[in-house]
Amino acid sequence: MPVFSYLAYPEQGAKEQLLKDLSELRYCEITTAQNEELLILLTDTPDEDSEKQLQKKLKALDSLQSLGMAFGHMDD
Amino acid sequence: MKLDRRSFIKLMAMNSAATAAATLFPGVSFGAWSTTEMASGGIVWKKTPCRFCGTGCSLLVGVSGDRAVAVKGDPNSTVNKGLCCVKGYHSIQILYGKDRIQKALVRKNGKMVEVPVAEALDLVARKMQETIQTHGKDAVAMYGSGQWSITDGYVASKLFKGCIGTNNVEANARLCMASAVTGCLTTFGLDEPMGCYEDIEKADVFVTWGNNMAEMHPVLFSRMLATRKNRTHVKIIDFATRTTRSSLAADRSILFRPQTDLAVANAICYEIIHNGWVNWDFVNKHASFHKGKTNIGYGTEDHFKFKDKAETVDFNAFKTFLDDYTPENVEKISGVPAKDIKYLAALYGDPDKKVTSFWTMGMNQHTRGTWINNLVYNIHLLTGKISSPGNSPFSLTGQPSACGTVREVGTLTHKLPHGVVMNPDHRKMAARIWDVPVENIDPKPTYHTVEMFRALDRGDIRFMWIQVTNPMVTMPNLRRYRDGAEKEGRFVVVSEIYPTPTSDIADVILPSALWIEREGFFGNSERRTQHNEQIVPMPGETVSNTWQIMEVARKMGFEKQFPWSEETYIEDIWNEYIQFHDSPKHRMAPFKVLKERSGVQWPYVNGMETKWRYNAKYDPACKQKDFDFYGKKDHRAWIWLRPYEPPAESPDSEYPFWLNTGRVLEHWHTGSMTRRVPILHKAMPESYVEINPDDAARMGITNGSDVKISSRRGSLVMKAAINGRGNPPRGMVFVPFFDEKYLINEVTLDAFCPISKQPDYKKCAVKLERA
């Protein structure tokens, strides 16, 4: 049951689109910065397979420039 | 509200991301966070001052259930405006170290054995009474801290000075800002800075005198950098003995030889006078000239005594005195090029520039610490650049309540909460408020910190209670004082949160509640008092230091003086304490106001804080037009004739290097808290010795190799750091003192300023060898 948090950087001018795209993904919680082009993405997947699927979907997002991991936890 | 494990992990994940974002984008705001948090199990935000340095940042601590889970800077605080440094962001993790002391321990047959707290407190009271009966009242002592909450220091002073009748109360702030106190008292007659942090946004020039603000006061440093970014003419001058991160960020880095800041400050005054930059209107109305004793010694011998004597002189005497300090002469002493001295003088002398000077340990941990404080005030007084927005000579404190608990409560041997023990009126006031016979309060000070530990070694002191500090790491010439404390017939009580080299020598260890586990107050560098409520429960059997002292006092028969209940004692003590400061010069804010706000500056008069003292426009205590230095009887600030005198020990053929010691960004003092925070520990896992690359190459020392550092007092082996975070000049090494594995204070010298009695941790002679 992995939990990760990331700083999510949108492509230029795509912050709202990124918020929308991430909101549509399962297992994702998003918090937007009010005064910076930045979002916090928190993922809480039930197992490793779901995590891998989610990672693929994240990589496919056109509105996402990059993710910087801030926290990671996986149960033993 | 209960929080399950999964929700807790998610909260930590969110907090980590928010912290990372705040580090990369200072001031970033996540308005929707509260929504997320509520969905994650509920979080409540409570304000508190930060636990670490004297800046006094206000934090918001996020609490879920009984646990602190998040930290953010308080946007309502004028100190940090929502920012924190790396220690502040990780501060709550100091609560949760695995080896937290949660039970009382008593030494029995050489082993520490757990006992109920009440039993340990009984033993402390009994031992103190027995010691007083056998050896006299001056055989018991309390050694506290600038990390004491205000109420801790207040009840300690009341018990020892008012009830027991001994002036054996000292605090580790003697080691960090006593020279700032005596500097203020000798120049202005009253303690603590006249300015405030708003000076940072108003100044055109900053001169930092021997302090590395980028690491030691990072939030204030970032405010300074922001000022320079917003107002491009602003300059930052780093005047120091070694190159640091502050030097690299400054517009100009000027290095001087250790101790010669005295000569440079005088040369700046010489230049100001000889270039016609004196603000005569200010000087004629508000300054007077004085000289004191010279060749005043270094205090390295037991029972050292010194008393300065002021003699009034005139401006011409001051001008003649400065004739020895031409920039060219001072270049030879200090190594600072005459053109750089003239440049500094021109900045101070320019009537169109507002100048703020900052300093901390470089000037205070100095065998002429009082003098160098006086001399920097001289510069500001000659030019009239003082007590007005942006014009500020400003001593920053190192600890969160060095000002609040030590300077204001007066937890030093000669002090009372108002005034000094030598003054009969001050003793009368204390006796009245404390409800003790005035004869109880001894008019003679006893031991300052170094002499107190010498007295423990000699056997003049037999019982010492140490709270919130770690002297078995921090005392200079440490080996003597550790051996002394461990001698037969000494009884040492240590109130602590984690095991330390100091708790290792204890006969009793009392488990203390930490920071937000109890209600309290800190007072920061800019005269700002901050209250925190109890935010999380006390773990195990821990109790507040205030309560420990009150319980012992009651067991010793002083119930009348300590009548307060567990529910209201912090508020009750505050209400008693502020009677000592009930005048426009120092009035403190009422409890209710402190509880509501993120800090309040004193003097607090008619509902208003005082930002700039001694200036009639801002300070209601002024009785004269424009400026009034009302701390002195002549209502003038004193300009002092203070010469350059060499340090107690200088490099020679046998010990050819200067040793300089200090702190690093990631760790708080001796590291007993921050080294238990994994991210801070990983960032700076152990101490090291900084060596100049040329010296290292000449001696065949490579980065990371083992080096033996020796002085006449001790030696240790540690890893070399070459071209690391800091870079000392040739002939100097620098060692941070945060790491108890490397006790650098076994090497340092216990010389001190004869006026302030503050030791000099910045200068002694050592040799280096490849190990």
Coordinates of C-alpha atoms in Angstrom, one line a residue, chain A residues 1-3 5 7 9 29 31-36 38 40 42 44-45 70-71 73 75, chain B residues 5-6 9-10 12-14 16-18 20-21 24-25 27-33 36:
Chain A
M1 CA 0.0 0.0 0.0
P2 CA 2.4 2.7 -1.2
V3 CA 1.9 6.4 -0.3
S5 CA 3.9 12.8 -2.2
L7 CA 5.8 18.5 -6.1
Y9 CA 5.3 21.1 -12.0
E29 CA -5.2 13.9 -4.0
T31 CA -3.4 20.6 -3.5
T32 CA -2.7 23.6 -5.6
A33 CA -0.3 26.4 -4.6
Q34 CA -2.2 29.8 -4.6
N35 CA 0.8 31.9 -5.5
E36 CA 3.2 29.6 -7.5
L38 CA 3.0 24.3 -8.5
I40 CA 1.2 18.9 -4.5
L42 CA -0.4 12.8 -2.9
D44 CA -2.4 6.4 -2.0
T45 CA -2.6 3.2 -4.0
A70 CA 9.0 14.6 -1.4
F71 CA 7.9 11.5 0.5
H73 CA 6.3 4.9 2.1
D75 CA 4.4 -1.3 3.7
Chain B
R5 CA -1.8 4.8 10.8
R6 CA -2.6 5.3 7.1
I9 CA 1.4 8.5 6.9
K10 CA -0.6 10.6 4.4
M12 CA 3.4 13.2 6.9
A13 CA 3.6 12.8 3.1
M14 CA 1.6 16.1 2.7
S16 CA 7.0 16.7 3.5
A17 CA 5.8 18.0 0.2
A18 CA 4.7 21.3 1.7
A20 CA 9.9 20.9 0.2
A21 CA 7.8 23.5 -1.6
L24 CA 12.1 25.9 -3.0
F25 CA 9.5 28.7 -3.1
G27 CA 6.3 32.2 0.9
V28 CA 4.4 29.6 -1.1
S29 CA 0.8 29.3 0.1
F30 CA -1.5 26.3 -0.1
G31 CA -4.9 27.7 0.7
A32 CA -6.7 24.4 0.1
W33 CA -4.5 22.4 2.4
T36 CA -7.2 18.1 2.4

